[in-house]
XYZ file of C-alpha atoms in Angstrom:
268
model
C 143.871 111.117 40.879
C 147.639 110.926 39.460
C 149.567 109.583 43.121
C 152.864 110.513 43.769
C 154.714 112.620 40.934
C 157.409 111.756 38.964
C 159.351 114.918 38.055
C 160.867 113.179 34.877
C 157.854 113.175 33.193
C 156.665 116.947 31.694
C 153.545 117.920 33.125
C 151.928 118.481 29.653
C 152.437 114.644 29.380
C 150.013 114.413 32.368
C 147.964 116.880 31.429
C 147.445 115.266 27.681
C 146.791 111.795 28.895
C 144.443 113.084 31.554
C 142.188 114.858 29.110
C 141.840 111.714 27.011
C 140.065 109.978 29.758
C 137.813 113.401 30.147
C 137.119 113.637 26.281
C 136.244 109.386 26.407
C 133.361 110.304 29.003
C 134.902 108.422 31.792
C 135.626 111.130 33.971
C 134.688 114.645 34.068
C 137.334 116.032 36.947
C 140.999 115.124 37.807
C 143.711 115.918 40.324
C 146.693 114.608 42.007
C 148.344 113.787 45.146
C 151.808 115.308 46.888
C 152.454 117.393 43.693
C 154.558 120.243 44.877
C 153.286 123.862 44.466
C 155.529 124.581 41.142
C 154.341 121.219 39.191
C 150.816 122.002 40.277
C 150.873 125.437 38.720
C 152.651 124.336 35.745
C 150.026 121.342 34.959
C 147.315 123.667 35.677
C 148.566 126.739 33.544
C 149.169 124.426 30.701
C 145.555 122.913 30.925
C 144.259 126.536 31.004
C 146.846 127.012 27.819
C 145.274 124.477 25.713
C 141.975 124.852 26.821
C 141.899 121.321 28.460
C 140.491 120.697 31.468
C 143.071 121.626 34.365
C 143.632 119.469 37.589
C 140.911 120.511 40.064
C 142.596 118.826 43.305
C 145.594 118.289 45.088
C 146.479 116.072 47.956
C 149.176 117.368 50.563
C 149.545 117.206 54.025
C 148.164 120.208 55.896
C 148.271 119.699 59.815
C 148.181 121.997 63.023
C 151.953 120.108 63.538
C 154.387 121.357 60.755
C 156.586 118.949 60.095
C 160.585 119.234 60.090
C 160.781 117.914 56.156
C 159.144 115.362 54.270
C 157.071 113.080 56.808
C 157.631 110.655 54.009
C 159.671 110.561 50.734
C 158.711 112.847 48.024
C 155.245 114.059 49.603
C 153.898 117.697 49.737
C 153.158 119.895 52.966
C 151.531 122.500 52.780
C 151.808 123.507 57.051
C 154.222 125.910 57.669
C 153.292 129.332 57.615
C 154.714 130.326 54.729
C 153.004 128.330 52.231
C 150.153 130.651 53.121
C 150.096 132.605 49.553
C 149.768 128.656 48.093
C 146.661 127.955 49.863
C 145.256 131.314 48.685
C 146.514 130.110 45.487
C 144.202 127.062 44.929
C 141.332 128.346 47.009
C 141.311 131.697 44.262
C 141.266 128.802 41.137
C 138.384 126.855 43.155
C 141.131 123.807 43.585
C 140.498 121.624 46.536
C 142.525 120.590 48.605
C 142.272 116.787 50.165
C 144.709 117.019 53.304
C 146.083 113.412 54.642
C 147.738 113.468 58.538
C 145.930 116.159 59.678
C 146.592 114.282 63.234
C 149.376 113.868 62.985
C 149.875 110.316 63.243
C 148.159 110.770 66.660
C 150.458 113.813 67.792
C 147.071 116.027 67.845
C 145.076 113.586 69.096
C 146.907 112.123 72.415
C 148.440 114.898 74.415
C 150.602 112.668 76.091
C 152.246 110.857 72.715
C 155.532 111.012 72.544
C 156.227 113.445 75.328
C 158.880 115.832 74.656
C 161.032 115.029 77.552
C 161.247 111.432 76.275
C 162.137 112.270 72.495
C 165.664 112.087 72.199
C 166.271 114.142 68.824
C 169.885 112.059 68.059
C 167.979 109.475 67.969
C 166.324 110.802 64.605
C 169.112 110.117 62.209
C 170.476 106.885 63.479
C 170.781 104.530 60.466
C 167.928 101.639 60.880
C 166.340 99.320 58.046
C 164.329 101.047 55.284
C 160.474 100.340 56.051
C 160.500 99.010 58.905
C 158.151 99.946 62.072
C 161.500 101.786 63.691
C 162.079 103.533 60.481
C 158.400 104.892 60.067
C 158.813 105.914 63.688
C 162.161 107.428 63.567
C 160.288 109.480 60.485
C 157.198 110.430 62.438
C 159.158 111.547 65.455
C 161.837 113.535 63.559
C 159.023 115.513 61.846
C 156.752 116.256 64.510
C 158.507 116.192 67.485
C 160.095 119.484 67.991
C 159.757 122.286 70.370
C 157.065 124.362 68.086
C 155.034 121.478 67.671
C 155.171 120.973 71.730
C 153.859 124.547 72.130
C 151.276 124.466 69.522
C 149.908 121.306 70.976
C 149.618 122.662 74.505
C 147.836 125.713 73.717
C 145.325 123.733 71.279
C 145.173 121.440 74.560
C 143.906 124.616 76.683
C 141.529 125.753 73.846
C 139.996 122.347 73.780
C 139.675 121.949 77.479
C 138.244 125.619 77.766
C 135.588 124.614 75.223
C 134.074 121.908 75.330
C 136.143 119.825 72.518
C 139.112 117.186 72.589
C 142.068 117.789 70.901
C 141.382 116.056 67.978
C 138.835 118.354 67.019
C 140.786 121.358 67.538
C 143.544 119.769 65.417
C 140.605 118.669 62.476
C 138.929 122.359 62.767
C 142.546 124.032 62.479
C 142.710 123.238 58.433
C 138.802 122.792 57.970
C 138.675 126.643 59.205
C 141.845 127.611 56.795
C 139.602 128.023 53.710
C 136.128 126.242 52.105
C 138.783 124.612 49.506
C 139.739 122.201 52.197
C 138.621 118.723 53.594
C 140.454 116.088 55.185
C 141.371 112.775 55.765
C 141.059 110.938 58.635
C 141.053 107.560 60.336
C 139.279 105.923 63.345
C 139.110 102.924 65.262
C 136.331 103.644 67.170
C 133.351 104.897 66.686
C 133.113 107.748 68.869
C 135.830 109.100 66.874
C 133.702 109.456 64.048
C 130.639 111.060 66.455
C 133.444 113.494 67.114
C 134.304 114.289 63.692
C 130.700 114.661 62.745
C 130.459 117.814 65.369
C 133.355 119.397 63.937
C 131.416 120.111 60.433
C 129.376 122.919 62.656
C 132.632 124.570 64.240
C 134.887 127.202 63.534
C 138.117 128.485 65.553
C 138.421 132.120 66.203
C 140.229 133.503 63.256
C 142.571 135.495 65.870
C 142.857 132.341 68.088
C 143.950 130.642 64.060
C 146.836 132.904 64.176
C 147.845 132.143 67.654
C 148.067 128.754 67.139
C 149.912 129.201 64.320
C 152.923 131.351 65.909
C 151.780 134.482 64.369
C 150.934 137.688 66.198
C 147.090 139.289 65.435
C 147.337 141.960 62.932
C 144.599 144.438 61.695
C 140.760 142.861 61.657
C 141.394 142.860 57.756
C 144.210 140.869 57.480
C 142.493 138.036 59.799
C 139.321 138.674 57.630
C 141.086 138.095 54.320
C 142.925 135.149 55.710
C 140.453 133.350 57.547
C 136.872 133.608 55.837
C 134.778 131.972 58.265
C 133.406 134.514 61.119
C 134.277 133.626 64.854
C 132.015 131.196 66.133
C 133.900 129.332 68.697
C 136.140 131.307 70.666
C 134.812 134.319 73.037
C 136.088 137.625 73.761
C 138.575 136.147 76.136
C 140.328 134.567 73.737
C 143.109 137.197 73.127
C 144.367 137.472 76.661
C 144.733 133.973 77.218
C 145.904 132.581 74.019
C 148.211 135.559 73.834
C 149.970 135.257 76.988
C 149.950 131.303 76.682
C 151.624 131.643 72.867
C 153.586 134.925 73.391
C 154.807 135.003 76.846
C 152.805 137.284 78.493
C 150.767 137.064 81.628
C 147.665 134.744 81.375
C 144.248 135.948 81.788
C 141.832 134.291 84.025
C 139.177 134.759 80.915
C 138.186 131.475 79.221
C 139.565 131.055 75.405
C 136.821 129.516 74.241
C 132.522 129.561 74.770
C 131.754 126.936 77.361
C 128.712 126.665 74.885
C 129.789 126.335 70.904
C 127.945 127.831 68.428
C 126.308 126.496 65.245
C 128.352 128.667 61.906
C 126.250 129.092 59.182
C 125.779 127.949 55.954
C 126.371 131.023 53.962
């Protein structure tokens, strides 16, 4: 895989040099990491052009937390809600999609990291030394820590507690879930925290409860079911009265969001 990008370079250039090592017999697939959307596209158009093989992977970061900008200098996220039609984008050309801080840096994994009444946000563009351990922090706080971010971990908080799960898993299943296209990164230093990651494989989230986490109101059964391929497996019925009142304001329902018991999904 081609690392970060360098825009100065046409992506033909890439896409040429690439193919050499294909045609050689050294590799047979390629992709990249933190390409934006447009030089994606353009590398993989061109391939398709020139009948060369096009770039079957990209690496960005794709997280329950949406970050407030680049995490960290020219890198690709592909989070917020509105890079939606992307995702459909690469999952429609069969290009997967490797995703890197899917925690966070620990954000979705400790509920009680960096609580928001302790995050000062002036604090997030005070000048301090380039690379250092204050700078990577000052980085990680001014893209995560922000009031959306606070509400979607709380209510992926209630949803694990409800179920069965930690938050980590809720956080790991809220890409995995997105679309087939995806995996992601992770690390551990223990080794329950890969027993916990192993689970996750046989889990989906509601694709209703999906959208609440996100910040977006249900729609019609079709849009979720065009959005979100996998069928329900994790959430029960009482999903929509909690999760809504907990996301939108409205009065909470005593039902649980989630099975006390989770299901296996399929295969198919």
């Amino acid at each position: 895989m081609f690392h970060r990008d360098d825009p100065r370079i046409p992506v033909a250039d890439f896409v040429e040099w690439i193919n050499e090592a294909v045609n050689s017999g050294k590799i047979k697939r390629w992709g990249v990491s933190n390409w934006n959307f447009d030089r994606f596209q353009a590398a993989h158009e061109y391939a398709k052009s020139k009948g060369l093989v096009p770039p079957s992977a990209n690496s960005p970061q794709f997280s329950l937390a949406v970050p407030d900008g680049e995490v960290w200098p020219s890198t690709y996220s592909i989070s917020a809600p509105d890079n939606s039609a992307e995702i459909d984008w690469y999952q429609d050309r069969g290009v997967e999609l490797l995703c890197w801080e899917v925690l966070a840096k620990g954000f979705m994994a400790k509920s009680d990291l960096w609580p928001e009444h302790e995050v000062d946000p002036e604090t997030f563009d005070a000048p301090v030394e380039r690379g250092t351990n204050e700078w990577r922090l000052q980085r990680m706080q001014k893209a995560y820590c922000h009031p959306e971010n606070y509400r979607r971990r709380n209510l992926a908080v209630e949803l694990a507690d409800s179920s069965g799960c930690n938050l980590a898993q809720i956080a790991m299943l809220y890409p995995l879930t997105r679309g087939q296209h995806i995996s992601v990164i992770f690390g551990s230093s223990k080794a329950t925290h890969l027993e916990d990651m192993m689970v996750v494989q046989h889990l989906n989230i509601d694709e209703e409860a999906m959208m609440l986490l996100g910040g977006v109101e249900p729609k019609s059964k079709d849009t979720q079911k065009r959005r979100y391929p996998f069928m329900p497996q994790l959430v029960s019925k009482g999903v929509k009265a909690l999760a809504t009142g907990r996301a939108f304001g409205r009065q909470k329902s005593p039902a649980p969001a989630f099975a006390t018991k989770l299901n296996m999904k399929s295969d198919s």
